[in-house]
PDB file of C-alpha atoms in Angstrom:
ATOM      1  CA  TYR A   1      64.878  54.847 127.363  1.00  0.00           C
ATOM      2  CA  VAL A   2      67.634  57.145 126.174  1.00  0.00           C
ATOM      3  CA  SER A   3      66.572  60.297 127.994  1.00  0.00           C
ATOM      4  CA  GLY A   4      67.209  58.825 131.453  1.00  0.00           C
ATOM      5  CA  SER A   5      70.585  57.303 130.709  1.00  0.00           C
ATOM      6  CA  GLY A   6      73.350  58.800 132.787  1.00  0.00           C
ATOM      7  CA  VAL A   7      76.013  56.107 132.473  1.00  0.00           C
ATOM      8  CA  LEU A   8      75.959  55.081 128.799  1.00  0.00           C
ATOM      9  CA  ASN A   9      79.074  56.483 127.146  1.00  0.00           C
ATOM     10  CA  ASN A  10      79.532  54.696 123.812  1.00  0.00           C
ATOM     11  CA  ILE A  11      76.855  53.948 121.213  1.00  0.00           C
ATOM     12  CA  ASP A  12      77.044  51.969 117.990  1.00  0.00           C
ATOM     13  CA  LEU A  13      73.645  51.503 116.362  1.00  0.00           C
ATOM     14  CA  ARG A  14      74.906  50.488 112.933  1.00  0.00           C
ATOM     15  CA  GLY A  15      72.945  47.831 111.097  1.00  0.00           C
ATOM     16  CA  ASN A  16      69.522  48.986 112.251  1.00  0.00           C
ATOM     17  CA  SER A  17      66.684  50.454 110.208  1.00  0.00           C
ATOM     18  CA  LEU A  18      66.329  53.756 112.012  1.00  0.00           C
ATOM     19  CA  GLY A  19      64.845  56.322 109.670  1.00  0.00           C
ATOM     20  CA  MET A  20      64.757  60.072 109.923  1.00  0.00           C
ATOM     21  CA  GLU A  21      62.125  60.017 112.659  1.00  0.00           C
ATOM     22  CA  GLY A  22      64.039  57.506 114.782  1.00  0.00           C
ATOM     23  CA  TRP A  23      67.386  59.279 114.530  1.00  0.00           C
ATOM     24  CA  CYS A  24      65.815  62.682 115.198  1.00  0.00           C
ATOM     25  CA  ALA A  25      64.032  61.346 118.290  1.00  0.00           C
ATOM     26  CA  ILE A  26      67.297  59.936 119.685  1.00  0.00           C
ATOM     27  CA  PHE A  27      69.330  63.072 119.054  1.00  0.00           C
ATOM     28  CA  ALA A  28      66.605  65.363 120.399  1.00  0.00           C
ATOM     29  CA  ALA A  29      66.387  63.287 123.603  1.00  0.00           C
ATOM     30  CA  LEU A  30      70.143  63.503 124.053  1.00  0.00           C
ATOM     31  CA  ARG A  31      70.148  67.224 123.307  1.00  0.00           C
ATOM     32  CA  ASP A  32      67.594  67.742 126.071  1.00  0.00           C
ATOM     33  CA  ASN A  33      69.396  65.525 128.596  1.00  0.00           C
ATOM     34  CA  ASN A  34      72.136  67.458 130.395  1.00  0.00           C
ATOM     35  CA  GLU A  35      73.153  64.314 132.270  1.00  0.00           C
ATOM     36  CA  ASN A  36      74.101  62.171 129.256  1.00  0.00           C
ATOM     37  CA  LYS A  37      77.672  60.882 129.220  1.00  0.00           C
ATOM     38  CA  ILE A  38      77.966  59.726 125.633  1.00  0.00           C
ATOM     39  CA  GLU A  39      81.548  60.223 124.516  1.00  0.00           C
ATOM     40  CA  SER A  40      81.516  58.300 121.246  1.00  0.00           C
ATOM     41  CA  TRP A  41      79.040  57.767 118.402  1.00  0.00           C
ATOM     42  CA  ASN A  42      79.652  55.528 115.411  1.00  0.00           C
ATOM     43  CA  LEU A  43      77.041  56.542 112.839  1.00  0.00           C
ATOM     44  CA  SER A  44      78.849  55.211 109.781  1.00  0.00           C
ATOM     45  CA  GLY A  45      76.689  54.233 106.825  1.00  0.00           C
ATOM     46  CA  GLN A  46      73.327  54.921 108.452  1.00  0.00           C
ATOM     47  CA  GLY A  47      71.729  56.946 105.656  1.00  0.00           C
ATOM     48  CA  ILE A  48      71.862  60.091 107.777  1.00  0.00           C
ATOM     49  CA  ASN A  49      70.743  62.979 105.602  1.00  0.00           C
ATOM     50  CA  ALA A  50      70.876  66.760 106.016  1.00  0.00           C
ATOM     51  CA  GLU A  51      67.656  66.912 108.071  1.00  0.00           C
ATOM     52  CA  VAL A  52      68.930  64.357 110.579  1.00  0.00           C
ATOM     53  CA  ALA A  53      72.338  66.068 110.589  1.00  0.00           C
ATOM     54  CA  LYS A  54      70.643  69.305 111.698  1.00  0.00           C
ATOM     55  CA  VAL A  55      69.129  67.636 114.766  1.00  0.00           C
ATOM     56  CA  LEU A  56      72.425  65.841 115.445  1.00  0.00           C
ATOM     57  CA  ALA A  57      74.162  69.217 115.215  1.00  0.00           C
ATOM     58  CA  GLU A  58      71.834  70.636 117.879  1.00  0.00           C
ATOM     59  CA  TYR A  59      72.938  67.814 120.174  1.00  0.00           C
ATOM     60  CA  VAL A  60      76.636  68.253 119.301  1.00  0.00           C
ATOM     61  CA  SER A  61      76.469  71.977 120.053  1.00  0.00           C
ATOM     62  CA  VAL A  62      75.343  71.387 123.660  1.00  0.00           C
ATOM     63  CA  SER A  63      77.291  68.212 124.445  1.00  0.00           C
ATOM     64  CA  ARG A  64      80.137  68.698 126.883  1.00  0.00           C
ATOM     65  CA  VAL A  65      81.381  65.087 126.732  1.00  0.00           C
ATOM     66  CA  LEU A  66      81.169  63.966 123.072  1.00  0.00           C
ATOM     67  CA  THR A  67      84.741  63.507 121.859  1.00  0.00           C
ATOM     68  CA  ASN A  68      84.373  61.125 118.905  1.00  0.00           C
ATOM     69  CA  LEU A  69      81.791  61.344 116.105  1.00  0.00           C
ATOM     70  CA  ARG A  70      82.004  59.021 113.112  1.00  0.00           C
ATOM     71  CA  LEU A  71      79.615  60.054 110.353  1.00  0.00           C
ATOM     72  CA  ASN A  72      81.388  58.603 107.349  1.00  0.00           C
ATOM     73  CA  ASN A  73      79.446  57.153 104.421  1.00  0.00           C
ATOM     74  CA  ASN A  74      76.182  59.037 104.892  1.00  0.00           C
ATOM     75  CA  ILE A  75      74.415  61.701 102.805  1.00  0.00           C
ATOM     76  CA  ILE A  76      74.612  64.894 104.843  1.00  0.00           C
ATOM     77  CA  ARG A  77      75.638  67.057 101.846  1.00  0.00           C
ATOM     78  CA  ASP A  78      76.415  70.774 102.159  1.00  0.00           C
ATOM     79  CA  GLU A  79      73.320  71.599 104.197  1.00  0.00           C
ATOM     80  CA  GLY A  80      74.138  69.053 106.892  1.00  0.00           C
ATOM     81  CA  ALA A  81      77.819  69.986 106.860  1.00  0.00           C
ATOM     82  CA  LYS A  82      76.914  73.630 107.486  1.00  0.00           C
ATOM     83  CA  ALA A  83      74.796  72.651 110.498  1.00  0.00           C
ATOM     84  CA  ILE A  84      77.588  70.487 111.883  1.00  0.00           C
ATOM     85  CA  ALA A  85      80.096  73.276 111.281  1.00  0.00           C
ATOM     86  CA  GLU A  86      77.956  75.663 113.305  1.00  0.00           C
ATOM     87  CA  ALA A  87      77.708  73.075 116.083  1.00  0.00           C
ATOM     88  CA  LEU A  88      81.471  72.666 116.155  1.00  0.00           C
ATOM     89  CA  CYS A  89      81.802  76.340 117.059  1.00  0.00           C
ATOM     90  CA  GLY A  90      79.882  75.677 120.288  1.00  0.00           C
ATOM     91  CA  ASN A  91      81.548  72.367 121.156  1.00  0.00           C
ATOM     92  CA  GLY A  92      84.943  72.520 122.823  1.00  0.00           C
ATOM     93  CA  VAL A  93      85.475  68.807 123.479  1.00  0.00           C
ATOM     94  CA  LEU A  94      84.918  66.986 120.187  1.00  0.00           C
ATOM     95  CA  ASN A  95      88.349  65.933 118.913  1.00  0.00           C
ATOM     96  CA  ILE A  96      87.517  63.281 116.280  1.00  0.00           C
ATOM     97  CA  ILE A  97      84.987  63.747 113.516  1.00  0.00           C
ATOM     98  CA  ASP A  98      84.875  61.575 110.406  1.00  0.00           C
ATOM     99  CA  LEU A  99      82.893  63.050 107.524  1.00  0.00           C
ATOM    100  CA  ARG A 100      84.261  60.976 104.633  1.00  0.00           C
ATOM    101  CA  LEU A 101      81.915  59.996 101.827  1.00  0.00           C
ATOM    102  CA  ASN A 102      79.075  62.406 102.621  1.00  0.00           C
ATOM    103  CA  MET A 103      78.606  64.220  99.310  1.00  0.00           C
ATOM    104  CA  ILE A 104      79.928  67.424 100.853  1.00  0.00           C
ATOM    105  CA  GLY A 105      80.729  70.067  98.258  1.00  0.00           C
ATOM    106  CA  ASP A 106      82.521  73.393  98.312  1.00  0.00           C
ATOM    107  CA  GLU A 107      79.939  75.198 100.459  1.00  0.00           C
ATOM    108  CA  GLY A 108      79.984  72.566 103.166  1.00  0.00           C
ATOM    109  CA  ALA A 109      83.752  72.333 103.079  1.00  0.00           C
ATOM    110  CA  LYS A 110      84.101  76.103 103.468  1.00  0.00           C
ATOM    111  CA  ALA A 111      81.738  76.075 106.462  1.00  0.00           C
ATOM    112  CA  LEU A 112      83.677  73.255 108.095  1.00  0.00           C
ATOM    113  CA  ALA A 113      87.014  74.963 107.422  1.00  0.00           C
ATOM    114  CA  SER A 114      85.728  78.174 108.982  1.00  0.00           C
ATOM    115  CA  ALA A 115      84.523  76.307 112.082  1.00  0.00           C
ATOM    116  CA  LEU A 116      87.885  74.628 112.516  1.00  0.00           C
ATOM    117  CA  ARG A 117      89.873  77.878 112.616  1.00  0.00           C
TER     118      ARG A 117
END
């Protein structure tokens, strides 16, 4: 039960078969839980697409403890990168984000660059 967790601070769910619905449910629960203490997510190679990235971005934008987000080797593309870029503008604590190998093009890169200024 993710929504009631107040002590969990590091999650690595790699190697599971969570689809769009599963990932979105997890990120929405965390977004709505002001008491979560998750500092680190390793989401490498999980097939996270732009739609999931949008819900993840909603969580990132309100998290006050997330410092490390590893999203390498997914398929978030420009649309997901734009959502994450917008979330970065509202998050003052995230200091590591790995977006390698995500099919991000010029539009997504420009959005991320703008958010990092």
